[in-house]
mmCIF file of C-alpha atoms and ligand atoms in Angstrom:
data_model
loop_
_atom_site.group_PDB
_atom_site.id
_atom_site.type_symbol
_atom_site.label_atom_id
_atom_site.label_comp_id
_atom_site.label_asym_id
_atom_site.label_seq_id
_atom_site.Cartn_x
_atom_site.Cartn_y
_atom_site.Cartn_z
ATOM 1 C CA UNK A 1 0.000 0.000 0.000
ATOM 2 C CA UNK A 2 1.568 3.438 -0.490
ATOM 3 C CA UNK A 3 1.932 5.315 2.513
ATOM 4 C CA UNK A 4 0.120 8.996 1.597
ATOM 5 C CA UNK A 5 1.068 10.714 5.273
ATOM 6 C CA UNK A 6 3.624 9.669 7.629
ATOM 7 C CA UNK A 7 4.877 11.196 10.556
ATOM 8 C CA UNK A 8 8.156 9.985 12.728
ATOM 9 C CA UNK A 9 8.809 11.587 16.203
ATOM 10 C CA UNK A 10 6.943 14.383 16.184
ATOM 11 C CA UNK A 11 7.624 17.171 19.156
ATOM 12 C CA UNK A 12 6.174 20.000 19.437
ATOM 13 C CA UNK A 13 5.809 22.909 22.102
ATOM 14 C CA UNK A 14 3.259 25.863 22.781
ATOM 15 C CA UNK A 15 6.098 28.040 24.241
ATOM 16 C CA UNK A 16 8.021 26.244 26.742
ATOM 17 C CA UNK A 17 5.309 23.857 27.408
ATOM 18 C CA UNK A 18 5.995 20.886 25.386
ATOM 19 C CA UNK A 19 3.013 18.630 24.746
ATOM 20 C CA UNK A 20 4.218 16.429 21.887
ATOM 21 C CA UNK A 21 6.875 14.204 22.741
ATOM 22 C CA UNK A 22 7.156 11.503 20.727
ATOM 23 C CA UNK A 23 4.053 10.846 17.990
ATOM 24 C CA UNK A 24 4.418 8.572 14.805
ATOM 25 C CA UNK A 25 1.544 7.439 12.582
ATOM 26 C CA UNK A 26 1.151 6.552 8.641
ATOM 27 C CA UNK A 27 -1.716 6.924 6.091
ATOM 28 C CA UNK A 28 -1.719 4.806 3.262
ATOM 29 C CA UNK A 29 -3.934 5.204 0.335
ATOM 30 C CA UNK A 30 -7.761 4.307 0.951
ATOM 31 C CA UNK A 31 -6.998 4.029 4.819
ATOM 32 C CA UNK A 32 -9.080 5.504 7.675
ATOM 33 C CA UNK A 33 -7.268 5.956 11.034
ATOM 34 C CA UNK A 34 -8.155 8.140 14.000
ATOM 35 C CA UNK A 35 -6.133 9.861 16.450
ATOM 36 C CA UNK A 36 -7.758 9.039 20.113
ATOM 37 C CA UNK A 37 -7.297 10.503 23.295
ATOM 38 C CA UNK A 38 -9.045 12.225 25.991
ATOM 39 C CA UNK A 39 -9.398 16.088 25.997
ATOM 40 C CA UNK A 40 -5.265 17.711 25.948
ATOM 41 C CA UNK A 41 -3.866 14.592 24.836
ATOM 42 C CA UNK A 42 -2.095 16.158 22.005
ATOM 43 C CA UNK A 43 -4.350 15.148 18.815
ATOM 44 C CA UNK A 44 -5.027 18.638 17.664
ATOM 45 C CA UNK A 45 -1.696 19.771 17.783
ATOM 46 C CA UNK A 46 -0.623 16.445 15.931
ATOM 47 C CA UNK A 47 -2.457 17.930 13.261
ATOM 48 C CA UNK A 48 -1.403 21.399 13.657
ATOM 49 C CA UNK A 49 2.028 20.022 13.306
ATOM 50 C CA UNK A 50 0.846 18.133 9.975
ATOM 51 C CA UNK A 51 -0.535 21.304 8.323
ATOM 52 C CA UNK A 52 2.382 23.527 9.165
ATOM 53 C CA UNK A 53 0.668 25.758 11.570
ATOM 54 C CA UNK A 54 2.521 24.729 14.195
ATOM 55 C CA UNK A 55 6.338 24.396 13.768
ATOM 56 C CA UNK A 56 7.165 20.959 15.221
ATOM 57 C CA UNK A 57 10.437 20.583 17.352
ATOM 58 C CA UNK A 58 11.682 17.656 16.220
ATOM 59 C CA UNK A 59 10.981 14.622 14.002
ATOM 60 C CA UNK A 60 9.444 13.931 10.329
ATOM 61 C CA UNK A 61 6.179 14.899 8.109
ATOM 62 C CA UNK A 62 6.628 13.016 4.932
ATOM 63 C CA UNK A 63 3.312 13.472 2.343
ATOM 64 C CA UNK A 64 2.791 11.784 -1.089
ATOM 65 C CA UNK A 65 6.631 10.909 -0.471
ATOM 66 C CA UNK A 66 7.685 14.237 0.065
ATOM 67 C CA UNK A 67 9.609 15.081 3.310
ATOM 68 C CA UNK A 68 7.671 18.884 4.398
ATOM 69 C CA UNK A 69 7.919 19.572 8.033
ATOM 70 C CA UNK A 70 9.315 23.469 8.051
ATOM 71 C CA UNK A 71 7.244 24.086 5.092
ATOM 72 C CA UNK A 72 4.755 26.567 5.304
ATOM 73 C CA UNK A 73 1.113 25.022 5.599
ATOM 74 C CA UNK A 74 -0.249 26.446 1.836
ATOM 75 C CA UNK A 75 2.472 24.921 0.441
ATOM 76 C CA UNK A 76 2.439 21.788 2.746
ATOM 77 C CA UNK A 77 -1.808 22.024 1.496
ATOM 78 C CA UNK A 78 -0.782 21.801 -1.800
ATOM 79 C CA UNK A 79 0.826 18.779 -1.407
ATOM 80 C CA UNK A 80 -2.549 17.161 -1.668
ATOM 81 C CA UNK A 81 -3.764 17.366 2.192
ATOM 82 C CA UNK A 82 -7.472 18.591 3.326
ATOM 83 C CA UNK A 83 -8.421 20.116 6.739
ATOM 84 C CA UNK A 84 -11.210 19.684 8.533
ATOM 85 C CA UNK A 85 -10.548 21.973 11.151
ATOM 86 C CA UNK A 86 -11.800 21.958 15.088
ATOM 87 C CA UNK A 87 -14.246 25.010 15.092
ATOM 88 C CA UNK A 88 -14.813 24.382 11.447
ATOM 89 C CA UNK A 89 -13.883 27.635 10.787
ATOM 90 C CA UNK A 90 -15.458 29.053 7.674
ATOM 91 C CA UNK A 91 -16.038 32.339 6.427
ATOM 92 C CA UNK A 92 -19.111 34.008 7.925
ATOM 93 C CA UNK A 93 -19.335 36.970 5.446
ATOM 94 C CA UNK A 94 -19.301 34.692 2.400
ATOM 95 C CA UNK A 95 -21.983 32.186 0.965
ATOM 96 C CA UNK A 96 -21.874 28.704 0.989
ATOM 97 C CA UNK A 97 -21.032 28.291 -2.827
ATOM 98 C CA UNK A 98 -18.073 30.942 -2.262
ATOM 99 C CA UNK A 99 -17.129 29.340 0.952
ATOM 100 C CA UNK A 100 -16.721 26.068 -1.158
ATOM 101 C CA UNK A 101 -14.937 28.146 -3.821
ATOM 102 C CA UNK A 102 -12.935 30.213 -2.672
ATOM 103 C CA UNK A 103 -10.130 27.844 -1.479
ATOM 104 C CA UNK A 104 -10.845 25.258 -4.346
ATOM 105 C CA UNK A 105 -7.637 23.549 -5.830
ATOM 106 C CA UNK A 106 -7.657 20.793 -8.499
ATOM 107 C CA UNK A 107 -6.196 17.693 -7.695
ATOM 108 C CA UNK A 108 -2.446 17.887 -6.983
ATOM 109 C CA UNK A 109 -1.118 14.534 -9.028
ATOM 110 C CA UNK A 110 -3.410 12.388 -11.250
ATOM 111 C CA UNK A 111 -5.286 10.614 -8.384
ATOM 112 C CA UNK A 112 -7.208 6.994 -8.789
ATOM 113 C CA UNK A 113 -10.226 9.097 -7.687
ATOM 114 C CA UNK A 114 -13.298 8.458 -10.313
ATOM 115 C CA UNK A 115 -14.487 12.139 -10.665
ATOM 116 C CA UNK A 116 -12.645 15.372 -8.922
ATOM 117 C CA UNK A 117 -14.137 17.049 -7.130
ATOM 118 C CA UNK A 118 -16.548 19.984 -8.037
ATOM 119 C CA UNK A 119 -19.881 22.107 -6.548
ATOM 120 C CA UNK A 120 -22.170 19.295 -8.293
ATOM 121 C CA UNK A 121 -20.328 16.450 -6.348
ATOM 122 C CA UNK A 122 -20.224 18.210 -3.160
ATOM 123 C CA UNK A 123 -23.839 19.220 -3.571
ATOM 124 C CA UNK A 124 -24.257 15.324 -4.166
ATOM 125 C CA UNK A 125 -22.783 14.841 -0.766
ATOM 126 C CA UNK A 126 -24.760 17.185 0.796
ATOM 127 C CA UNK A 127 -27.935 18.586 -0.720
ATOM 128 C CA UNK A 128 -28.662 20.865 2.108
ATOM 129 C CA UNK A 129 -25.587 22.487 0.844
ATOM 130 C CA UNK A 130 -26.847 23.205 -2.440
ATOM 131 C CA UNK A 131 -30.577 24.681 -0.936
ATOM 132 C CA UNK A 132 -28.518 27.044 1.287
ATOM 133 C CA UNK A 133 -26.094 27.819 -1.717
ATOM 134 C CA UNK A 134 -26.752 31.877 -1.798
ATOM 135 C CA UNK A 135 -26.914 31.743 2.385
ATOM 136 C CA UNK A 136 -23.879 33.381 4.493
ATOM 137 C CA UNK A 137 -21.673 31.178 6.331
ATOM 138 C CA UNK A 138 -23.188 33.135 9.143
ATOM 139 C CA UNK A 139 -27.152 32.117 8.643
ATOM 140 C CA UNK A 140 -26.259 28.308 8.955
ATOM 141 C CA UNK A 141 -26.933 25.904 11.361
ATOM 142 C CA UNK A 142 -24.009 23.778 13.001
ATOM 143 C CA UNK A 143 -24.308 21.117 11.442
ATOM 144 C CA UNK A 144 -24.675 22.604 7.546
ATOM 145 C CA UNK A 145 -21.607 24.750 9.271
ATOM 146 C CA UNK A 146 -19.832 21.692 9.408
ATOM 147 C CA UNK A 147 -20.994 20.292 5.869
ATOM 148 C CA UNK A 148 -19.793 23.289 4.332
ATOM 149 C CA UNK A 149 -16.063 22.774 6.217
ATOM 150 C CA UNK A 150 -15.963 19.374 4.873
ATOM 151 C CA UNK A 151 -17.022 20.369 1.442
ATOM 152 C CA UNK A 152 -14.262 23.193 1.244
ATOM 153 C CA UNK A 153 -11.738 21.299 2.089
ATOM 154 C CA UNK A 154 -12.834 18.768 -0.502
ATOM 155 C CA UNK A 155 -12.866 20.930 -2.738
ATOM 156 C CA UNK A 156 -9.556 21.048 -2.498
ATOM 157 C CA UNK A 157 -9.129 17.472 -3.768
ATOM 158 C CA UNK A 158 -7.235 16.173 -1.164
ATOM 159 C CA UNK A 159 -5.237 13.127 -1.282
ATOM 160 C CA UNK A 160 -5.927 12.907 2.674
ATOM 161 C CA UNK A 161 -8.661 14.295 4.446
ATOM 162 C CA UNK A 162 -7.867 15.377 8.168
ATOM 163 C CA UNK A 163 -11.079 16.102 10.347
ATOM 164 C CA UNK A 164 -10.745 17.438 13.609
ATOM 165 C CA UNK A 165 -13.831 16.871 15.723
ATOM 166 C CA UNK A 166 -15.856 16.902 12.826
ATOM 167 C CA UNK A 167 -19.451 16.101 14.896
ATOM 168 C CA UNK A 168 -18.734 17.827 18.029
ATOM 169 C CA UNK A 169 -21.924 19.652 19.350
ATOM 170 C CA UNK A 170 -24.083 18.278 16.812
ATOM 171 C CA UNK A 171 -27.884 16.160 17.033
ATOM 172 C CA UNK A 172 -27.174 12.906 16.742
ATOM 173 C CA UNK A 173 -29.624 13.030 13.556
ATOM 174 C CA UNK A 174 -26.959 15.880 12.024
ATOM 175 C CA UNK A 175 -24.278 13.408 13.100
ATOM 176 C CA UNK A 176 -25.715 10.673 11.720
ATOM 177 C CA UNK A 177 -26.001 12.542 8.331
ATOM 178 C CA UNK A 178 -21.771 13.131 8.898
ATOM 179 C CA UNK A 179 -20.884 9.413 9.590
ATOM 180 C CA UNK A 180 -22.670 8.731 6.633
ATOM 181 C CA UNK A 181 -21.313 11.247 4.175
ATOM 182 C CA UNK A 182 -17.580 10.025 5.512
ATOM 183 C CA UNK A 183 -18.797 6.354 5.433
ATOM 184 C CA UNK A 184 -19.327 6.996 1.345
ATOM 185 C CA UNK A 185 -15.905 8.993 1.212
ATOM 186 C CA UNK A 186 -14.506 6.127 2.539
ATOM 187 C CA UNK A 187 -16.187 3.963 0.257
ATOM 188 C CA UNK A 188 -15.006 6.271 -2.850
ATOM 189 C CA UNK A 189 -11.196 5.394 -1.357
ATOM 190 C CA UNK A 190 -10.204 8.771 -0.005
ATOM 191 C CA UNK A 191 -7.689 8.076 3.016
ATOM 192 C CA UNK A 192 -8.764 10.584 6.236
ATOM 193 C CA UNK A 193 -7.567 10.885 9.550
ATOM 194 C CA UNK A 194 -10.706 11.277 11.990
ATOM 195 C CA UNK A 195 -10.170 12.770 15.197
ATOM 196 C CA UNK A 196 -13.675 12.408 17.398
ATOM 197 C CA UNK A 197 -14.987 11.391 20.576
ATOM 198 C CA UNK A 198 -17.479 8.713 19.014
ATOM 199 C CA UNK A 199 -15.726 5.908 19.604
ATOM 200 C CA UNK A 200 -18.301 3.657 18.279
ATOM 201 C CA UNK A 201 -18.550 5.491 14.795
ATOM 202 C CA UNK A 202 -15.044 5.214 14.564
ATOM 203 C CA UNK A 203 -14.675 1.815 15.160
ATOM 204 C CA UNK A 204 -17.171 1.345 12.334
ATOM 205 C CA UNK A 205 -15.265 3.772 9.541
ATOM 206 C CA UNK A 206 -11.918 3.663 10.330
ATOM 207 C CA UNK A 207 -9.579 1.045 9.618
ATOM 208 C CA UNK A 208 -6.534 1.277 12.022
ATOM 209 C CA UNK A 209 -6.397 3.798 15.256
ATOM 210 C CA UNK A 210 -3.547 5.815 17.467
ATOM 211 C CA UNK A 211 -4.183 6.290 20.953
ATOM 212 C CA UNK A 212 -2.242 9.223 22.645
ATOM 213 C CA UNK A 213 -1.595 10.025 25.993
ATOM 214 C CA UNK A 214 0.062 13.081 27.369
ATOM 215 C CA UNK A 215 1.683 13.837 23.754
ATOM 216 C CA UNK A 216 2.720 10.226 23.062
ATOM 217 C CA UNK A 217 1.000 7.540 20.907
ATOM 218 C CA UNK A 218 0.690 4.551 23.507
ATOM 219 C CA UNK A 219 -1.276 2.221 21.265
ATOM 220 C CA UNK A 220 -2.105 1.633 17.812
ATOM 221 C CA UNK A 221 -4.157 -0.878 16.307
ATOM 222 C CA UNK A 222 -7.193 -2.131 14.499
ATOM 223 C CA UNK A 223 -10.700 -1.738 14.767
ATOM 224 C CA UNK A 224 -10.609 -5.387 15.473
ATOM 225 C CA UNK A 225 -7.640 -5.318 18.148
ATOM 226 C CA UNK A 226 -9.399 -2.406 19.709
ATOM 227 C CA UNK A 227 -12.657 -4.079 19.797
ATOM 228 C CA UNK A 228 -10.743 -6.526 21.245
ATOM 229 C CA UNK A 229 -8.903 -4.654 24.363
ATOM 230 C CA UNK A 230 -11.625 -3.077 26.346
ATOM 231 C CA UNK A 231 -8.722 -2.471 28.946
ATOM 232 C CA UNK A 232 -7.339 0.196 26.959
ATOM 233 C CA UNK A 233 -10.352 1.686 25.761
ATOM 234 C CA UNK A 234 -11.614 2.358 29.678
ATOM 235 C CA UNK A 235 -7.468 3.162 30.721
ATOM 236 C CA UNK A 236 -7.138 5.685 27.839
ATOM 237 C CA UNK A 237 -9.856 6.690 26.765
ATOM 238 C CA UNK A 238 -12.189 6.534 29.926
ATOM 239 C CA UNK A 239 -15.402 5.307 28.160
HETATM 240 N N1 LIG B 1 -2.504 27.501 21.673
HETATM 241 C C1 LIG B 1 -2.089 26.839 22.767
HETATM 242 N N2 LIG B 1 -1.267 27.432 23.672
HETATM 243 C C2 LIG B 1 -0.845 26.769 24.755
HETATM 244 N N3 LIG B 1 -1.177 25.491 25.054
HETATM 245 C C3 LIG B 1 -1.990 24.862 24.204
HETATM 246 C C4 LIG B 1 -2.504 25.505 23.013
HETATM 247 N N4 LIG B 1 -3.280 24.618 22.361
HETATM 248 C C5 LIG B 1 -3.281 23.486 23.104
HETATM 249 N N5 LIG B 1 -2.517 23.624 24.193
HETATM 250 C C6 LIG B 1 -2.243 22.584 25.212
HETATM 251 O O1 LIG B 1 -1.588 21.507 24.549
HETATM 252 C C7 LIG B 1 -2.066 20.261 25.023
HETATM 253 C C8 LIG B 1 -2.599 19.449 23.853
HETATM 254 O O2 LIG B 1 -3.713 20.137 23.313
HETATM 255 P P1 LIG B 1 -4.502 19.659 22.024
HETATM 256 O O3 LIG B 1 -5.311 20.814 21.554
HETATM 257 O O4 LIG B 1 -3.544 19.057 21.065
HETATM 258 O O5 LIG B 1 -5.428 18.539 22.633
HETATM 259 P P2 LIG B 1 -6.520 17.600 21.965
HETATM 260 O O6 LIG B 1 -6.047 16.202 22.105
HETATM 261 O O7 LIG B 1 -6.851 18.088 20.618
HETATM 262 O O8 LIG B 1 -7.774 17.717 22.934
HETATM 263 P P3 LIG B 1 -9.076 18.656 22.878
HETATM 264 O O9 LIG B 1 -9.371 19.033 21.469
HETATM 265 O O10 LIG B 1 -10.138 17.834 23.487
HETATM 266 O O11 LIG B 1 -8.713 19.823 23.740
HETATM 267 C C9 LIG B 1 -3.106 20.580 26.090
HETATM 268 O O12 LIG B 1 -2.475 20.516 27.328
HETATM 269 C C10 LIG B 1 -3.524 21.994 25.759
HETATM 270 O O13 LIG B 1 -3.927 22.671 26.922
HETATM 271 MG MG1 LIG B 2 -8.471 19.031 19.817
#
């Protein structure tokens, strides 16, 4: 399988506080993982780190191949990763269909990707998008604020889509509409990284998962071996 995103000893610090000490993962093409952890553990910064908007302290960001830590994060972006990010983030003064434009990329390298992406498939996605097309970013709800995030950043045409809490403070009916619009991603073979507190969703989408703990990744495994180890599930993860 080619690996699409791998990082090797990652460190990173907000000041002199270091919270990353030592984090490794990969992403290989079609695969789901998550990044676990209780609240502070270190998975938002991991991702931070990823996209270049933090500046990690040590270690190694390799995507598509290409070794980027120290790269600024449009240019690390262009390198074929998507963000999903916590607070989703979009603009409030624009409408949905610039929202999803205004950031748009084409695909990065020739991709095995059917169709690229493009208004009508994101609109496919997520009709509610395309009835709310001419509304502000402002005048949505949560949840068609957080359909909107993950249609920008596919418009982007990611190789790897990274979502950061992606159905945090949502109805489970709104969330339910999320884990199924990933669930067909996933089917379509786009590889994510899915960082949320759902563990049972995630054990349903995601192929392989990395546990961290205080900035470290202290278990990794599959939806099968997690399934399987109830003891770390209630020592890290305290469900
Ligand atoms: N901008 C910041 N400045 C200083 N410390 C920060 C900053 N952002 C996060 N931290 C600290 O870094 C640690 C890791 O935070 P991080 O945001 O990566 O956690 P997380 O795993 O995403 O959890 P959650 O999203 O639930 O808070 C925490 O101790 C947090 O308080
Ligand atoms: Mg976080």
């Amino acid at each position: 399988m080619t690996t699409l995103l791998s990082a090797r000893g990652l460190r990173a610090s907000y000041g002199a506080a270091q919270v990353l000490f030592d984090v490794s993962l990969d992403v290989g093409a079609g695969e789901v993982v998550t990044l676990l952890g209780r609240n502070g553990m270190g998975r938002s910064t991991t991702v931070k780190c990823v996209f270049g908007l933090l500046r990690p302290g040590g270690g190694e960001i390799h995507v598509g191949g290409q070794r980027c830590d120290g790269w600024t994060s449009h240019r690390i972006a262009r390198l074929g990763l998507g963000l999903v990010p916590e607070g989703r983030q979009i603009f409030p003064n624009l409408t949905v269909q610039e929202n999803l434009t205004a950031t748009a990329r084409r695909a990065s390298s020739p991709s095995s990707q059917a169709e690229p992406w493009g208004l009508k498939r994101i609109y496919e996605l997520f009709p509610r998008l395309e009835e709310r097309r001419s509304n502000l970013g402002n005048q949505l709800s949560g949840g068609e604020q957080q359909m909107l995030a993950i249609g920008r950043a596919l418009m982007t045409n990611p190789r790897v889509l990274v979502l950061d809490e992606a159905t945090e403070g949502l109805s489970p009916l709104v969330r339910g509409e999320i884990w199924k619009a990933l669930a067909n991603l996933r089917r379509d073979g786009l590889a994510m990284v899915v960082i949320d507190k759902n563990i049972r969703a995630l054990l349903e989408l995601a192929d392989r998962h990395y546990v961290l703990e205080k900035g470290r990744v202290v278990w990794s495994g599959s939806s099968r071996d997690l399934r399987a180890s109830p003891e770390t599930v209630g020592r890290y993860l305290g469900v």
